[in-house]
Coordinates of C-alpha atoms in Angstrom, one line a residue:
M7 CA 24.8 -38.1 7.3
S8 CA 26.0 -35.1 9.2
K9 CA 23.6 -32.5 10.7
K10 CA 24.9 -30.0 8.1
E11 CA 24.0 -32.4 5.2
E12 CA 20.5 -32.7 6.6
H13 CA 19.8 -29.1 5.6
L14 CA 19.4 -28.2 2.0
R15 CA 22.1 -25.9 0.7
K16 CA 20.8 -22.5 -0.2
P17 CA 20.9 -21.9 -4.0
E18 CA 22.7 -19.0 -5.7
W19 CA 19.5 -17.1 -6.5
L20 CA 18.7 -16.6 -2.8
K21 CA 21.9 -14.7 -2.1
I22 CA 21.0 -11.2 -0.9
K23 CA 22.8 -8.0 -1.7
L24 CA 23.3 -5.9 1.5
N25 CA 22.9 -2.1 1.2
T26 CA 23.4 0.1 4.3
N27 CA 23.3 3.5 2.7
E28 CA 21.9 6.7 4.3
N29 CA 18.3 5.7 3.5
Y30 CA 18.8 2.5 5.4
T31 CA 20.6 3.9 8.4
G32 CA 18.3 7.0 8.6
L33 CA 15.1 4.9 8.5
K34 CA 16.4 2.5 11.1
K35 CA 17.3 5.5 13.4
M36 CA 13.9 7.0 12.9
M37 CA 12.1 3.7 13.8
R38 CA 14.1 3.6 17.1
E39 CA 13.4 7.2 17.9
K40 CA 9.7 6.8 17.4
S41 CA 9.7 3.5 19.3
L42 CA 8.2 1.7 16.3
H43 CA 8.5 -1.9 15.2
T44 CA 8.7 -3.2 11.6
V45 CA 8.0 -6.7 10.4
C46 CA 11.0 -6.1 8.2
E47 CA 13.2 -6.5 11.2
E48 CA 11.2 -8.7 13.5
A49 CA 10.5 -11.4 10.9
K50 CA 14.0 -11.2 9.5
C51 CA 12.7 -10.3 6.0
P52 CA 15.4 -11.0 3.3
N53 CA 14.4 -7.8 1.4
I54 CA 15.0 -5.3 4.1
H55 CA 18.0 -3.8 2.5
E56 CA 16.3 -3.4 -0.9
C57 CA 13.2 -1.9 0.6
W58 CA 14.8 0.4 3.2
A59 CA 17.9 1.5 1.2
V60 CA 16.6 1.6 -2.4
R61 CA 12.8 1.7 -2.4
R62 CA 12.4 3.7 0.8
T63 CA 9.5 1.6 1.9
A64 CA 8.7 -0.3 5.1
T65 CA 6.0 -2.4 6.7
F66 CA 5.1 -1.1 10.1
M67 CA 4.1 -3.6 12.8
I68 CA 1.7 -2.3 15.4
L69 CA 0.3 -3.6 18.7
G70 CA 3.7 -4.3 20.1
D71 CA 6.4 -6.8 19.2
T72 CA 5.2 -9.8 21.1
C73 CA 2.7 -12.2 19.4
T74 CA 0.3 -14.5 21.2
R75 CA 0.7 -17.2 18.7
A76 CA 3.8 -19.4 18.0
C77 CA 3.6 -20.3 14.4
R78 CA 6.4 -22.7 13.4
F79 CA 7.6 -20.5 10.4
C80 CA 7.7 -17.1 12.0
A81 CA 10.6 -15.4 13.8
V82 CA 8.5 -12.8 15.6
K83 CA 8.8 -13.4 19.4
T84 CA 6.0 -15.1 21.3
G85 CA 4.7 -14.4 24.8
L86 CA 2.4 -12.2 26.9
P87 CA 2.0 -8.8 25.1
T88 CA 2.3 -5.5 26.8
E89 CA -0.6 -3.1 27.3
L90 CA -2.0 -1.3 24.3
D91 CA -0.2 1.9 23.3
W92 CA -2.9 4.3 22.0
K93 CA -0.2 6.8 21.0
E94 CA 1.2 4.3 18.5
P95 CA -1.2 5.3 15.6
E96 CA 0.0 8.9 15.7
R97 CA 3.7 7.9 15.8
V98 CA 3.2 5.6 12.8
A99 CA 1.4 8.4 10.9
D100 CA 4.1 10.9 11.8
S101 CA 6.8 8.5 10.4
V102 CA 4.8 7.9 7.2
S103 CA 4.6 11.7 6.7
L104 CA 8.3 12.2 7.4
M105 CA 9.2 9.5 4.9
N106 CA 6.8 10.9 2.4
L107 CA 5.6 7.4 1.4
K108 CA 3.3 6.9 -1.5
H109 CA 2.2 3.5 -0.1
V110 CA 2.4 2.1 3.4
V111 CA 1.8 -1.4 4.8
V112 CA 0.5 -1.8 8.3
T113 CA 0.7 -5.2 9.9
A114 CA 0.5 -6.4 13.5
V115 CA 1.3 -9.3 15.8
A116 CA -1.7 -11.5 16.7
R117 CA -3.4 -10.2 19.9
D118 CA -5.6 -13.1 21.0
D119 CA -5.6 -11.5 24.5
L120 CA -7.8 -8.7 23.2
K121 CA -11.5 -9.0 22.7
D122 CA -11.4 -7.0 19.5
G123 CA -8.1 -8.6 18.3
G124 CA -6.5 -5.1 18.2
S125 CA -8.9 -3.9 15.5
A126 CA -9.6 -0.5 17.1
V127 CA -5.9 0.4 17.2
F128 CA -5.5 -0.9 13.6
A129 CA -8.4 1.3 12.4
E130 CA -7.1 4.3 14.2
T131 CA -3.7 3.9 12.6
V132 CA -5.3 3.9 9.2
R133 CA -7.3 7.1 10.1
A134 CA -4.2 8.8 11.5
I135 CA -2.2 8.1 8.3
R136 CA -5.2 9.5 6.3
R137 CA -5.2 12.7 8.3
K138 CA -1.4 13.4 8.0
S139 CA -0.8 11.8 4.6
P140 CA -4.0 12.0 2.6
F141 CA -2.3 11.0 -0.7
T142 CA -0.6 7.9 0.8
S143 CA -2.4 4.6 0.0
V144 CA -2.7 2.3 3.0
E145 CA -2.5 -1.5 3.0
V146 CA -3.4 -3.5 6.1
L147 CA -2.2 -7.0 7.0
P148 CA -4.0 -8.2 10.1
S149 CA -4.3 -11.7 11.7
D150 CA -7.7 -13.3 11.5
M151 CA -8.6 -11.4 14.7
G152 CA -10.2 -14.5 16.1
G153 CA -12.5 -14.8 13.2
V154 CA -14.9 -12.4 14.8
L155 CA -16.9 -10.4 12.1
E156 CA -17.3 -7.3 14.3
N157 CA -13.5 -7.0 14.6
L158 CA -13.1 -7.2 10.9
A159 CA -15.9 -4.7 10.4
T160 CA -14.1 -2.2 12.7
L161 CA -11.0 -2.4 10.5
M162 CA -12.9 -2.3 7.2
D163 CA -14.9 0.8 8.3
A164 CA -11.6 2.7 8.3
R165 CA -11.5 2.1 4.5
P166 CA -7.9 0.8 3.9
D167 CA -6.9 0.7 0.2
I168 CA -6.0 -3.0 0.3
L169 CA -7.0 -5.7 2.9
N170 CA -4.3 -8.3 3.0
H171 CA -4.6 -11.5 5.1
N172 CA -2.2 -14.4 4.5
I173 CA -3.3 -17.9 3.9
E174 CA 0.5 -18.8 4.5
T175 CA 0.4 -22.5 3.4
V176 CA -1.7 -25.2 1.8
R177 CA -4.7 -26.8 3.5
R178 CA -2.9 -30.0 4.5
L179 CA 0.1 -28.3 6.1
T180 CA -1.8 -25.6 8.0
P181 CA -2.2 -27.4 11.3
R182 CA 1.6 -28.1 11.4
V183 CA 2.7 -24.7 10.2
R184 CA 0.3 -22.2 11.8
A185 CA -0.8 -21.8 15.4
R186 CA -4.5 -21.2 16.3
A187 CA -5.2 -20.1 12.7
T188 CA -7.1 -22.4 10.4
Y189 CA -7.2 -22.6 6.6
E190 CA -11.0 -22.2 6.4
R191 CA -11.1 -19.3 8.9
S192 CA -8.6 -17.4 6.7
L193 CA -10.7 -18.0 3.6
E194 CA -13.8 -16.8 5.5
F195 CA -11.9 -13.7 6.8
L196 CA -11.0 -12.8 3.2
R197 CA -14.5 -13.5 1.9
R198 CA -16.2 -11.4 4.6
A199 CA -13.8 -8.5 4.0
K200 CA -15.0 -8.4 0.4
E201 CA -18.6 -8.6 1.5
L202 CA -18.2 -5.7 3.9
Q203 CA -16.5 -3.4 1.4
P204 CA -16.8 -4.9 -2.1
D205 CA -14.8 -2.2 -3.7
I206 CA -11.7 -2.7 -1.5
P207 CA -9.2 -5.2 -3.1
T208 CA -8.2 -8.2 -1.1
K209 CA -4.8 -9.9 -1.1
S210 CA -3.2 -13.1 0.3
S211 CA 0.2 -14.6 0.4
L212 CA 1.5 -18.2 0.1
M213 CA 5.0 -19.4 1.1
I214 CA 6.2 -22.6 -0.5
G215 CA 9.0 -25.0 0.3
L216 CA 7.4 -26.8 3.2
G217 CA 6.5 -30.0 1.5
E218 CA 3.5 -29.0 -0.5
T219 CA 2.7 -30.4 -4.0
K220 CA 2.0 -28.3 -7.1
E221 CA -1.6 -29.6 -7.1
E222 CA -2.0 -28.2 -3.5
I223 CA -0.6 -24.8 -4.6
V224 CA -3.1 -24.7 -7.4
E225 CA -5.8 -25.6 -5.0
V226 CA -4.9 -22.6 -2.8
M227 CA -5.2 -20.4 -5.9
D228 CA -8.7 -21.8 -6.6
D229 CA -9.8 -21.4 -3.0
L230 CA -8.6 -17.8 -2.9
R231 CA -10.4 -16.9 -6.2
A232 CA -13.6 -18.7 -5.0
N233 CA -13.5 -16.3 -2.0
H234 CA -13.0 -13.3 -4.4
V235 CA -9.3 -12.5 -3.5
D236 CA -7.9 -10.1 -6.1
I237 CA -4.1 -10.2 -5.5
M238 CA -1.8 -13.1 -4.6
T239 CA 1.9 -13.3 -3.7
I240 CA 4.0 -16.5 -3.7
G241 CA 7.4 -16.7 -2.1
Q242 CA 10.1 -19.2 -0.9
Y243 CA 9.9 -20.2 2.8
L244 CA 13.3 -19.6 4.5
Q245 CA 14.0 -21.1 7.9
P246 CA 14.6 -18.2 10.3
T247 CA 16.2 -20.2 13.1
K248 CA 17.1 -23.8 13.9
K249 CA 13.9 -24.0 16.1
H250 CA 11.6 -23.4 13.1
L251 CA 10.5 -25.8 10.4
K252 CA 13.1 -26.9 7.9
V253 CA 13.0 -26.1 4.2
Q254 CA 11.9 -29.1 2.2
K255 CA 12.5 -27.6 -1.2
Y256 CA 14.0 -24.5 -2.8
Y257 CA 12.0 -23.6 -5.9
H258 CA 13.8 -22.4 -9.0
P259 CA 12.8 -18.9 -10.3
D260 CA 11.4 -20.6 -13.4
E261 CA 9.0 -22.6 -11.2
F262 CA 7.9 -19.3 -9.6
Q263 CA 7.3 -17.8 -13.1
E264 CA 5.1 -20.8 -14.0
L265 CA 3.1 -20.4 -10.8
K266 CA 2.6 -16.7 -11.5
E267 CA 1.3 -17.6 -15.0
I268 CA -1.1 -20.1 -13.5
A269 CA -2.3 -17.6 -10.9
M270 CA -3.0 -15.0 -13.6
S271 CA -4.9 -17.5 -15.7
K272 CA -7.1 -18.0 -12.6
G273 CA -8.2 -14.4 -12.7
F274 CA -6.1 -12.6 -10.2
S275 CA -5.6 -8.9 -11.0
H276 CA -2.0 -9.2 -10.0
C277 CA 0.4 -11.9 -8.8
E278 CA 3.9 -11.4 -7.5
A279 CA 5.9 -14.6 -7.4
G280 CA 9.6 -15.3 -6.8
P281 CA 12.1 -16.7 -4.3
L282 CA 12.4 -13.6 -2.2
V283 CA 8.8 -12.4 -2.6
R284 CA 7.1 -11.6 0.7
S285 CA 3.6 -10.4 1.4
S286 CA 4.5 -6.8 1.3
Y287 CA 7.3 -7.1 -1.4
H288 CA 6.9 -4.4 -4.0
A289 CA 3.5 -3.6 -2.5
D290 CA 3.8 -0.1 -3.8
E291 CA 3.7 -1.5 -7.4
Q292 CA 0.5 -3.5 -6.5
V293 CA -1.4 -0.3 -5.8
N294 CA -1.8 0.1 -9.5
A295 CA -3.5 -3.3 -9.8
A296 CA -5.7 -2.4 -6.8
A297 CA -6.6 0.9 -8.4
K298 CA -7.7 -0.8 -11.6
Q299 CA -9.7 -3.2 -9.6
K300 CA -11.6 -0.4 -7.9
Q301 CA -12.1 1.4 -11.2
L302 CA -13.6 -1.8 -12.7
F303 CA -15.8 -2.3 -9.7
G304 CA -17.1 1.3 -10.0
E305 CA -17.8 0.9 -13.7
T306 CA -19.6 -2.4 -13.1
T307 CA -21.7 -0.9 -10.3
A308 CA -22.6 2.1 -12.5
Q309 CA -23.7 -0.2 -15.3
Q310 CA -25.9 -2.2 -13.0
A311 CA -27.5 0.9 -11.5

């Protein structure tokens, strides 16, 4: 068998339509002028053309472009990060305002070199966006920040609209797929976020195609719900470079639809599932689910009072 035959052939439904209209080129230019990073570019997201050119949305990546972890699925570069840039929150907020975004996702590289895991800059970014774009909803997507409760509390005190932390893969495959992170720590992180701010919806993402079973996928759903996670996204793992883990299976869109139906039956307020779905894919549409969750929480709390 040749080396080419060892790799699964990418199916038709994973072909991406490129769109480099004025929205796309203008947004890319602004990112460079503001010295900002996006996970859309750094992680080689397959939806960048749809989000930038059509939906006019982006996921900002703060705390630099160098991650202290070397996860075997991720294309973000690894190494020793640069010093913190305390002007970054204002630049992100300026860009959000210029783009007139209704919803923004803020993620970051893992910063295990920092005692607070970067939580202070994260929180200040949320506050800066609130000051300059008070009607923009803000979703944050942090690493586990070392599993330190104080770090998570710093971020949650800034009151993001959605706290998103990715479980990434099933329990069995976590040691092989993720670096330094653990399955249980991610579940604890999500549970503690809900304990700190019960009215803020939590969200997590699972990528499939790494050799997991259907039973293991369902186990992840159950584990997330047991830790009060409200929103789930499920997408196809795509190998970013030859150095990363190989794809073991390409799931058909019908299989994703089935998984979505199973997830919704488990009690998630929203589930986005599909071959090209990523953690922040159509995140703007998930704001409605999050808003309903907050409203239900408020009604329940009022009834109990």
